[in-house]
Coordinates of C-alpha atoms in Angstrom, one line a residue:
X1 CA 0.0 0.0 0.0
X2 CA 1.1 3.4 -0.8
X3 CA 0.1 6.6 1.0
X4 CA 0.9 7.8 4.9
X5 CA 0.1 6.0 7.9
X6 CA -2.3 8.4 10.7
X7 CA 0.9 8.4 12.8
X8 CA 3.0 10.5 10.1
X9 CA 0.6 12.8 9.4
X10 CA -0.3 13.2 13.2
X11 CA 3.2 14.5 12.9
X12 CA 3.7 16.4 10.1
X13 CA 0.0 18.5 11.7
X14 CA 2.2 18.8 14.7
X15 CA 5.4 20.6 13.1
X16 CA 3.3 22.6 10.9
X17 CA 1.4 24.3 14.6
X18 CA 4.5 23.7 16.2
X19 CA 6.5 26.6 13.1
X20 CA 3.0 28.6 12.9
X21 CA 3.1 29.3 16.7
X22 CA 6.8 30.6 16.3
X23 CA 6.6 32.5 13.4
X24 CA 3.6 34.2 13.5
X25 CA 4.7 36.8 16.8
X26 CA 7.5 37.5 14.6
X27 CA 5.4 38.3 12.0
X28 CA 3.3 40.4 14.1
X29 CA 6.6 42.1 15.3
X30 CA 8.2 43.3 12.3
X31 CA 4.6 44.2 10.4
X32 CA 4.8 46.6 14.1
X33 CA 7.8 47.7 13.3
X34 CA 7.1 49.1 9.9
X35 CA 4.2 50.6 11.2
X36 CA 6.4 52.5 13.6
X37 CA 8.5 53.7 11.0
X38 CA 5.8 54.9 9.2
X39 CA 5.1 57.0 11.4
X40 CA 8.5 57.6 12.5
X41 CA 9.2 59.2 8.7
X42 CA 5.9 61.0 8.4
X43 CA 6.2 62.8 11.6
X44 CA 10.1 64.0 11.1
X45 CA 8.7 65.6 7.6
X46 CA 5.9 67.3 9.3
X47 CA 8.3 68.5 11.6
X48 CA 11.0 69.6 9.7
X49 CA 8.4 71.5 7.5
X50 CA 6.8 73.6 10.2
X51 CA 10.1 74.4 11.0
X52 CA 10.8 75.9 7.7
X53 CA 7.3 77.6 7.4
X54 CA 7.5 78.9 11.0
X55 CA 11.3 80.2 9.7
X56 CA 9.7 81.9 6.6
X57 CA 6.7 83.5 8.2
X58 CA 7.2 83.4 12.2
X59 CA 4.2 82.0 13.0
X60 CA 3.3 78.2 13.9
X61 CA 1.8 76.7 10.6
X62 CA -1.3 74.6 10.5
X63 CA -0.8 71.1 8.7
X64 CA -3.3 72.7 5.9
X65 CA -0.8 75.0 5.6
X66 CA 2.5 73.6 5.1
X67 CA 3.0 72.7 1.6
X68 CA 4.2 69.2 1.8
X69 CA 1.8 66.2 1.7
X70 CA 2.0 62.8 3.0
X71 CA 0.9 59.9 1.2
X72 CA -2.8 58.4 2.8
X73 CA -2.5 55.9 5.5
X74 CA -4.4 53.4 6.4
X75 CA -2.6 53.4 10.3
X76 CA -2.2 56.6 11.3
X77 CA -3.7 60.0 11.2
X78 CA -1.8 62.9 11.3
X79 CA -2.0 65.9 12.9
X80 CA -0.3 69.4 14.0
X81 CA -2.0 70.7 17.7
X82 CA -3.2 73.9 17.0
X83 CA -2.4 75.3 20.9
X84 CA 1.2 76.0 19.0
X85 CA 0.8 80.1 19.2
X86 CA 0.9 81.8 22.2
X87 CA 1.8 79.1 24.4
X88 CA 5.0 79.9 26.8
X89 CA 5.3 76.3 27.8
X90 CA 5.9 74.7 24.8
X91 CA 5.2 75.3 21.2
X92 CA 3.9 72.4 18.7
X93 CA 3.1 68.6 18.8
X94 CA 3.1 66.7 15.6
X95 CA 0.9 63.5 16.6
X96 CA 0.4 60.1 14.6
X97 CA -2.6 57.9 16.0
X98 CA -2.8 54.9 15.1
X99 CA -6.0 54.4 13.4
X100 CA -6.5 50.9 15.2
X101 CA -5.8 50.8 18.7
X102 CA -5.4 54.8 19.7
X103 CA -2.4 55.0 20.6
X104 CA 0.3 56.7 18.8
X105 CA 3.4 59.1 18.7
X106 CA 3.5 62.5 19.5
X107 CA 6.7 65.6 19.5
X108 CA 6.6 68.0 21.2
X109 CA 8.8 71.1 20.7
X110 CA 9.4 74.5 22.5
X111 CA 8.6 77.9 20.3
X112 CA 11.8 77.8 19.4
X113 CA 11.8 74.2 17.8
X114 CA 14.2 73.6 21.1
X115 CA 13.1 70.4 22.6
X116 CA 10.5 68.1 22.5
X117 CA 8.7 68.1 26.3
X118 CA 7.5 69.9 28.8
X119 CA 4.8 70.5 31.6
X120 CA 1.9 69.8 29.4
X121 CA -1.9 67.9 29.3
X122 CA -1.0 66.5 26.0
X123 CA 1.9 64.1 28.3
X124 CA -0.9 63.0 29.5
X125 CA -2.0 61.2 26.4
X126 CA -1.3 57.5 26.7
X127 CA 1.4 57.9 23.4
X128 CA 3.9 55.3 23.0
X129 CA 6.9 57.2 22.5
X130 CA 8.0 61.0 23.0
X131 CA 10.5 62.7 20.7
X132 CA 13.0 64.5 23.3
X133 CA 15.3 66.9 21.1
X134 CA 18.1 66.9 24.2
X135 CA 18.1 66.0 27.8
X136 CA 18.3 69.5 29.3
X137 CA 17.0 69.9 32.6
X138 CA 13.8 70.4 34.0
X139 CA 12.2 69.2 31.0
X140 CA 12.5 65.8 29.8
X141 CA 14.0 64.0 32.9
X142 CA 11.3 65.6 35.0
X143 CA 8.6 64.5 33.2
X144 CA 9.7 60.8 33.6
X145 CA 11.9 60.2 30.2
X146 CA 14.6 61.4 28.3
X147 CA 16.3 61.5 25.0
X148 CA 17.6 57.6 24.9
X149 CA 15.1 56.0 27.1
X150 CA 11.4 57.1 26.2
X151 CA 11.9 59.1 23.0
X152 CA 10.6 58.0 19.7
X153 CA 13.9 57.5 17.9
X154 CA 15.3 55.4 20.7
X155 CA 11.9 53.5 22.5
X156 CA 11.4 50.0 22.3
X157 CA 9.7 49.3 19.0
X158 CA 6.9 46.5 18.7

């Protein structure tokens, strides 16, 4: 008789779940991490361009404003806080929240594009990851994270 006995295929089910249950985290791990730097790349533009417009015209820009665009996501949604002018404490948060689960990535920076935290409600959002532009004092280490350890460039990725 030709053909496989119950036994080997008992055993061949058994590798098959045995590789599925191992590779599928680390599928679920780097699909995370791409995501991450998705937003990563998306929010350093929108940064970097509100820079320049705020250089040109000395005011904070609006994301409608800026003349850059970013390609249409299907996992985040991006946004510029519009609490930017006028504000002493700090000046403008970029923010990518992930369209899925809520969470996200925010930077914050002084008015003078300086750093990226401060005494603020927005720390209060539950963000995965905080840009901090330099670990000067009374900023970043007092709000519980600084520029290697809680920062978007640096925090533990998915």
């Amino acid at each position: 008789m030709k053909g496989f006995t119950l036994i080997e295929l008992l055993v061949v089910v058994l590798i098959i779940g045995i590789l599925s249950a191992v590779a599928l985290p680390q599928y679920q791990k780097a699909v995370g991490k791409s995501r991450v730097a998705e937003a990563k790349l998306a929010l350093s533009t929108l940064q970097k361009a509100s820079y320049v417009a705020y250089l040109e015209t000395g005011e904070h820009p609006t994301i409608d404003s800026l003349s850059v665009s970013l390609p249409l996501s299907k996992n985040w949604d991006y946004l510029i806080d519009e609490c930017c002018v006028g504000n002493g404490t700090f000046g403008c948060s970029w923010e990518a929240d992930d369209k899925r689960s809520g969470s996200g990535f925010i930077r914050l920076v002084d008015q003078s594009y300086n750093m990226a935290c401060g005494d603020t409600a927005d720390l209060q959002t539950p963000y995965a990851g905080y840009m901090c532009f330099s670990d000067t004092p009374n900023y970043c280490p007092t709000m519980g994270f600084s520029k290697y350890d809680a920062n978007i460039d640096g925090f533990k990725e998915p």
